[in-house]
Amino acid sequence: AQTVTQSQPEMSVQEAETVTLSCTYDTSESDYYLFWYKQPPSRQMILVIRQEAYKQQNATENRFSVNFQKAAKSFSLKISDSQLGDAAMYFCAYRINYGGSQGNLIFGKGTKLSVKP
Amino acid sequence: DTGVSQDPRHKITKRGQNVTFRCDPISEHNRLYWYRQTLGQGPEFLTYFQNEAQLEKSRLLSDRFSAERPKGSFSTLEIQRTEQGDSAMYLCASSLLHSNTGELFFGEGSRLTVL
């Protein structure tokens, strides 16, 4: 069975600094997606960044980037120039890709990120 | 399209009562998912539909839970004889069957409190 592990229940970063959130996963599949979702307090979950397993290049979205190590089954999120609005729960998630049709999303337990002014 | 919408946003009920939640997905999305999220935890998969067919149910979905998507559009999740352990946020998400991005789009959730 596929599992996603986030080993940091809470993290804190100073505004304008950089922080890295860790995620490891376990799967025997070769074709899948990995995601980082952000869930602000009492707000809906939104996608931060995604990575396709067959792509070696790490995904980037403005201040957000990932370090995808497929062999190590590691998928960390780096947030640069942290802003107060980045404070939220961050969930790492995995989704298998069956030849273009995807399975359900499997989440880690989340990391609560606090940003200090 | 305003995205995935869920109703009600909050529900407080007494133990033993039945509750029903509704989810309206993004209109062209043929897949619809239900998740349960307890405080401080990640969302846990409950069930999903492809059009009107319920294709997978988690073992978390006890006999007291039933979900429907009768016309392949909106979906309902009913919990019968609620228990305090059912208190959680119930999240709905939708996606295309064949998606280039693999992304699920989430609603704001329906928070259930069972007294």
Short mmCIF file of C-alpha atoms in Angstrom, two decimals:
data_model
loop_
_atom_site.label_atom_id
_atom_site.label_comp_id
_atom_site.label_asym_id
_atom_site.label_seq_id
_atom_site.Cartn_x
_atom_site.Cartn_y
_atom_site.Cartn_z
CA ALA A 1 0.00 0.00 0.00
CA GLN A 2 1.13 3.50 -0.71
CA THR A 3 1.95 5.72 2.26
CA VAL A 4 3.05 9.31 2.69
CA THR A 5 5.08 10.44 5.71
CA GLN A 6 5.67 13.97 6.91
CA SER A 7 8.05 13.86 9.84
CA GLN A 8 7.75 17.50 10.89
CA PRO A 9 4.43 18.20 12.67
CA GLU A 10 5.34 21.88 13.04
CA MET A 11 7.86 24.25 11.51
CA SER A 12 8.57 27.91 12.02
CA VAL A 13 10.30 30.42 9.75
CA GLN A 14 11.15 34.09 9.95
CA GLU A 15 9.51 36.31 7.38
CA ALA A 16 11.67 36.63 4.23
CA GLU A 17 13.69 33.53 5.15
CA THR A 18 13.68 30.09 3.52
CA VAL A 19 12.16 26.93 4.95
CA THR A 20 12.11 23.32 3.75
CA LEU A 21 9.31 20.87 4.54
CA SER A 22 10.08 17.18 4.30
CA CYS A 23 8.06 14.35 2.80
CA THR A 24 8.80 10.73 2.06
CA TYR A 25 6.54 8.21 0.42
CA ASP A 26 6.40 4.52 -0.23
CA THR A 27 5.21 2.96 -3.47
CA SER A 28 6.12 0.19 -5.86
CA GLU A 29 4.62 2.07 -8.80
CA SER A 30 6.67 3.98 -11.36
CA ASP A 31 4.09 6.42 -12.71
CA TYR A 32 2.54 8.79 -10.22
CA TYR A 33 2.08 12.39 -9.20
CA LEU A 34 3.27 14.11 -6.06
CA PHE A 35 1.70 17.26 -4.70
CA TRP A 36 2.03 19.83 -1.99
CA TYR A 37 -1.31 21.26 -0.89
CA LYS A 38 -1.75 24.25 1.41
CA GLN A 39 -4.66 24.52 3.86
CA PRO A 40 -4.95 27.89 5.62
CA PRO A 41 -6.98 27.96 8.84
CA SER A 42 -10.68 27.46 8.06
CA ARG A 43 -9.98 27.76 4.35
CA GLN A 44 -10.07 25.31 1.53
CA MET A 45 -7.15 23.23 0.40
CA ILE A 46 -5.31 24.61 -2.59
CA LEU A 47 -2.55 23.20 -4.74
CA VAL A 48 0.89 24.69 -4.22
CA ILE A 49 2.99 22.62 -6.57
CA ARG A 50 3.00 19.25 -8.30
CA GLN A 51 5.58 16.88 -9.72
CA GLU A 52 5.19 14.10 -12.25
CA ALA A 53 7.30 11.08 -11.36
CA TYR A 54 8.67 10.58 -14.85
CA LYS A 55 10.07 14.12 -14.97
CA GLN A 56 13.55 14.44 -13.55
CA GLN A 57 13.44 18.21 -13.42
CA ASN A 58 12.27 19.60 -10.12
CA ALA A 59 9.08 21.65 -10.31
CA THR A 60 9.10 25.33 -9.39
CA GLU A 61 6.26 27.80 -8.91
CA ASN A 62 7.49 31.29 -8.08
CA ARG A 63 8.78 31.11 -4.47
CA PHE A 64 7.97 27.41 -4.16
CA SER A 65 10.21 24.63 -5.40
CA VAL A 66 10.60 20.94 -4.75
CA ASN A 67 13.51 18.56 -4.39
CA PHE A 68 12.29 15.31 -5.90
CA GLN A 69 14.51 12.31 -5.29
CA LYS A 70 12.73 9.38 -6.93
CA ALA A 71 15.16 6.66 -5.86
CA ALA A 72 15.04 7.86 -2.28
CA LYS A 73 11.26 8.42 -2.48
CA SER A 74 11.68 11.89 -1.10
CA PHE A 75 9.75 15.01 -2.05
CA SER A 76 10.60 18.13 -0.06
CA LEU A 77 9.12 21.60 -0.47
CA LYS A 78 11.23 24.72 -0.27
CA ILE A 79 9.58 28.07 0.37
CA SER A 80 11.80 31.04 -0.36
CA ASP A 81 11.26 34.60 0.85
CA SER A 82 8.56 33.41 3.27
CA GLN A 83 5.55 35.65 3.69
CA LEU A 84 2.99 35.92 6.47
CA GLY A 85 0.39 34.52 4.10
CA ASP A 86 2.36 31.30 3.80
CA ALA A 87 1.31 30.32 7.32
CA ALA A 88 -0.86 27.22 6.95
CA MET A 89 -0.96 23.44 7.13
CA TYR A 90 1.00 21.90 4.29
CA PHE A 91 0.13 18.43 3.09
CA CYS A 92 2.24 16.22 0.92
CA ALA A 93 0.16 13.91 -1.27
CA TYR A 94 0.62 11.07 -3.72
CA ARG A 95 -1.58 9.95 -6.58
CA ILE A 96 -0.97 6.95 -8.79
CA ASN A 97 -1.31 7.39 -12.54
CA TYR A 98 -2.82 4.42 -14.38
CA GLY A 99 -1.98 5.29 -17.97
CA GLY A 100 -3.67 8.68 -17.77
CA SER A 101 -6.42 7.72 -15.32
CA GLN A 102 -5.56 8.55 -11.74
CA GLY A 103 -6.38 6.93 -8.43
CA ASN A 104 -7.37 8.71 -5.27
CA LEU A 105 -5.11 11.14 -3.42
CA ILE A 106 -3.17 9.83 -0.41
CA PHE A 107 -2.11 12.45 2.11
CA GLY A 108 0.52 12.76 4.79
CA LYS A 109 -0.44 14.03 8.22
CA GLY A 110 0.68 17.54 7.46
CA THR A 111 3.16 20.13 8.68
CA LYS A 112 1.93 23.27 10.38
CA LEU A 113 4.02 26.21 9.19
CA SER A 114 4.20 29.38 11.24
CA VAL A 115 5.74 32.56 9.84
CA LYS A 116 7.18 35.07 12.31
CA PRO A 117 7.17 38.76 11.40
CA ASP B 1 -17.63 28.21 -12.53
CA THR B 2 -16.97 28.99 -8.89
CA GLY B 3 -15.30 25.70 -8.02
CA VAL B 4 -16.37 22.92 -5.68
CA SER B 5 -19.08 23.94 -3.26
CA GLN B 6 -20.23 22.14 -0.14
CA ASP B 7 -23.29 22.58 2.02
CA PRO B 8 -23.75 23.05 4.90
CA ARG B 9 -20.43 24.48 6.00
CA HIS B 10 -21.11 23.65 9.62
CA LYS B 11 -23.47 21.16 11.22
CA ILE B 12 -24.00 20.55 14.92
CA THR B 13 -26.11 17.57 15.79
CA LYS B 14 -26.93 15.31 18.69
CA ARG B 15 -25.67 11.77 18.86
CA GLY B 16 -28.03 9.39 17.10
CA GLN B 17 -29.33 11.90 14.56
CA ASN B 18 -28.86 11.59 10.82
CA VAL B 19 -27.02 14.22 8.81
CA THR B 20 -26.56 14.78 5.10
CA PHE B 21 -23.91 16.79 3.29
CA ARG B 22 -24.05 17.95 -0.28
CA CYS B 23 -21.22 18.55 -2.74
CA ASP B 24 -21.44 20.29 -6.10
CA PRO B 25 -18.28 19.60 -8.12
CA ILE B 26 -16.80 21.64 -10.93
CA SER B 27 -19.30 21.11 -13.72
CA GLU B 28 -17.20 19.23 -16.25
CA HIS B 29 -15.50 16.99 -13.68
CA ASN B 30 -16.61 13.38 -13.87
CA ARG B 31 -14.76 12.22 -10.74
CA LEU B 32 -15.94 13.18 -7.28
CA TYR B 33 -14.21 12.25 -4.01
CA TRP B 34 -15.14 12.37 -0.35
CA TYR B 35 -12.51 12.67 2.37
CA ARG B 36 -12.69 12.94 6.14
CA GLN B 37 -10.27 15.11 8.07
CA THR B 38 -9.98 15.11 11.85
CA LEU B 39 -8.25 17.85 13.78
CA GLY B 40 -4.52 17.98 13.14
CA GLN B 41 -4.59 15.11 10.66
CA GLY B 42 -4.40 14.77 6.92
CA PRO B 43 -7.52 13.98 4.90
CA GLU B 44 -8.46 10.31 4.72
CA PHE B 45 -10.13 8.88 1.65
CA LEU B 46 -13.72 7.69 2.06
CA THR B 47 -15.11 7.03 -1.40
CA TYR B 48 -15.17 8.24 -4.97
CA PHE B 49 -17.49 8.33 -7.95
CA GLN B 50 -16.88 8.27 -11.64
CA ASN B 51 -19.98 9.89 -13.07
CA GLU B 52 -22.82 8.21 -11.15
CA ALA B 53 -20.92 4.99 -10.35
CA GLN B 54 -19.37 4.57 -6.92
CA LEU B 55 -16.10 2.87 -7.79
CA GLU B 56 -14.28 2.58 -4.50
CA LYS B 57 -15.13 2.70 -0.81
CA SER B 58 -12.65 2.87 2.03
CA ARG B 59 -12.97 0.56 5.03
CA LEU B 60 -13.46 3.81 6.96
CA LEU B 61 -16.89 4.04 5.38
CA SER B 62 -18.97 2.06 7.86
CA ASP B 63 -22.51 0.83 7.23
CA ARG B 64 -23.83 4.05 8.75
CA PHE B 65 -22.33 6.03 5.88
CA SER B 66 -23.85 6.18 2.43
CA ALA B 67 -22.92 8.31 -0.55
CA GLU B 68 -24.74 8.89 -3.78
CA ARG B 69 -24.25 10.76 -7.01
CA PRO B 70 -27.54 10.02 -8.75
CA LYS B 71 -27.16 11.98 -11.96
CA GLY B 72 -23.40 12.20 -12.11
CA SER B 73 -23.45 15.80 -10.98
CA PHE B 74 -23.85 16.68 -7.27
CA SER B 75 -23.24 14.13 -4.54
CA THR B 76 -24.61 13.56 -1.06
CA LEU B 77 -22.95 11.93 1.93
CA GLU B 78 -25.34 10.74 4.62
CA ILE B 79 -24.35 9.62 8.10
CA GLN B 80 -27.00 7.74 10.03
CA ARG B 81 -27.13 7.41 13.80
CA THR B 82 -24.21 9.78 14.28
CA GLU B 83 -21.59 9.08 16.93
CA GLN B 84 -19.18 11.48 18.60
CA GLY B 85 -16.35 9.86 16.66
CA ASP B 86 -17.96 11.10 13.45
CA SER B 87 -17.05 14.67 14.38
CA ALA B 88 -14.72 15.82 11.62
CA MET B 89 -14.41 17.94 8.52
CA TYR B 90 -15.86 16.23 5.46
CA LEU B 91 -14.12 17.35 2.31
CA CYS B 92 -15.32 16.95 -1.23
CA ALA B 93 -13.04 17.15 -4.24
CA SER B 94 -13.47 16.72 -7.97
CA SER B 95 -11.30 16.08 -10.98
CA LEU B 96 -11.38 15.05 -14.59
CA LEU B 97 -11.14 11.34 -15.36
CA HIS B 98 -8.12 11.93 -17.58
CA SER B 99 -6.27 14.89 -16.24
CA ASN B 100 -3.01 16.30 -17.55
CA THR B 101 -2.19 17.61 -14.11
CA GLY B 102 -3.59 14.95 -11.79
CA GLU B 103 -4.91 17.71 -9.55
CA LEU B 104 -7.93 17.36 -7.28
CA PHE B 105 -9.93 20.52 -6.61
CA PHE B 106 -11.32 20.79 -3.10
CA GLY B 107 -14.34 22.44 -1.57
CA GLU B 108 -14.21 24.31 1.72
CA GLY B 109 -15.55 21.35 3.62
CA SER B 110 -18.49 20.59 5.87
CA ARG B 111 -17.61 20.55 9.55
CA LEU B 112 -19.63 18.13 11.65
CA THR B 113 -19.85 18.34 15.41
CA VAL B 114 -21.68 15.54 17.19
CA LEU B 115 -22.66 16.34 20.77
#
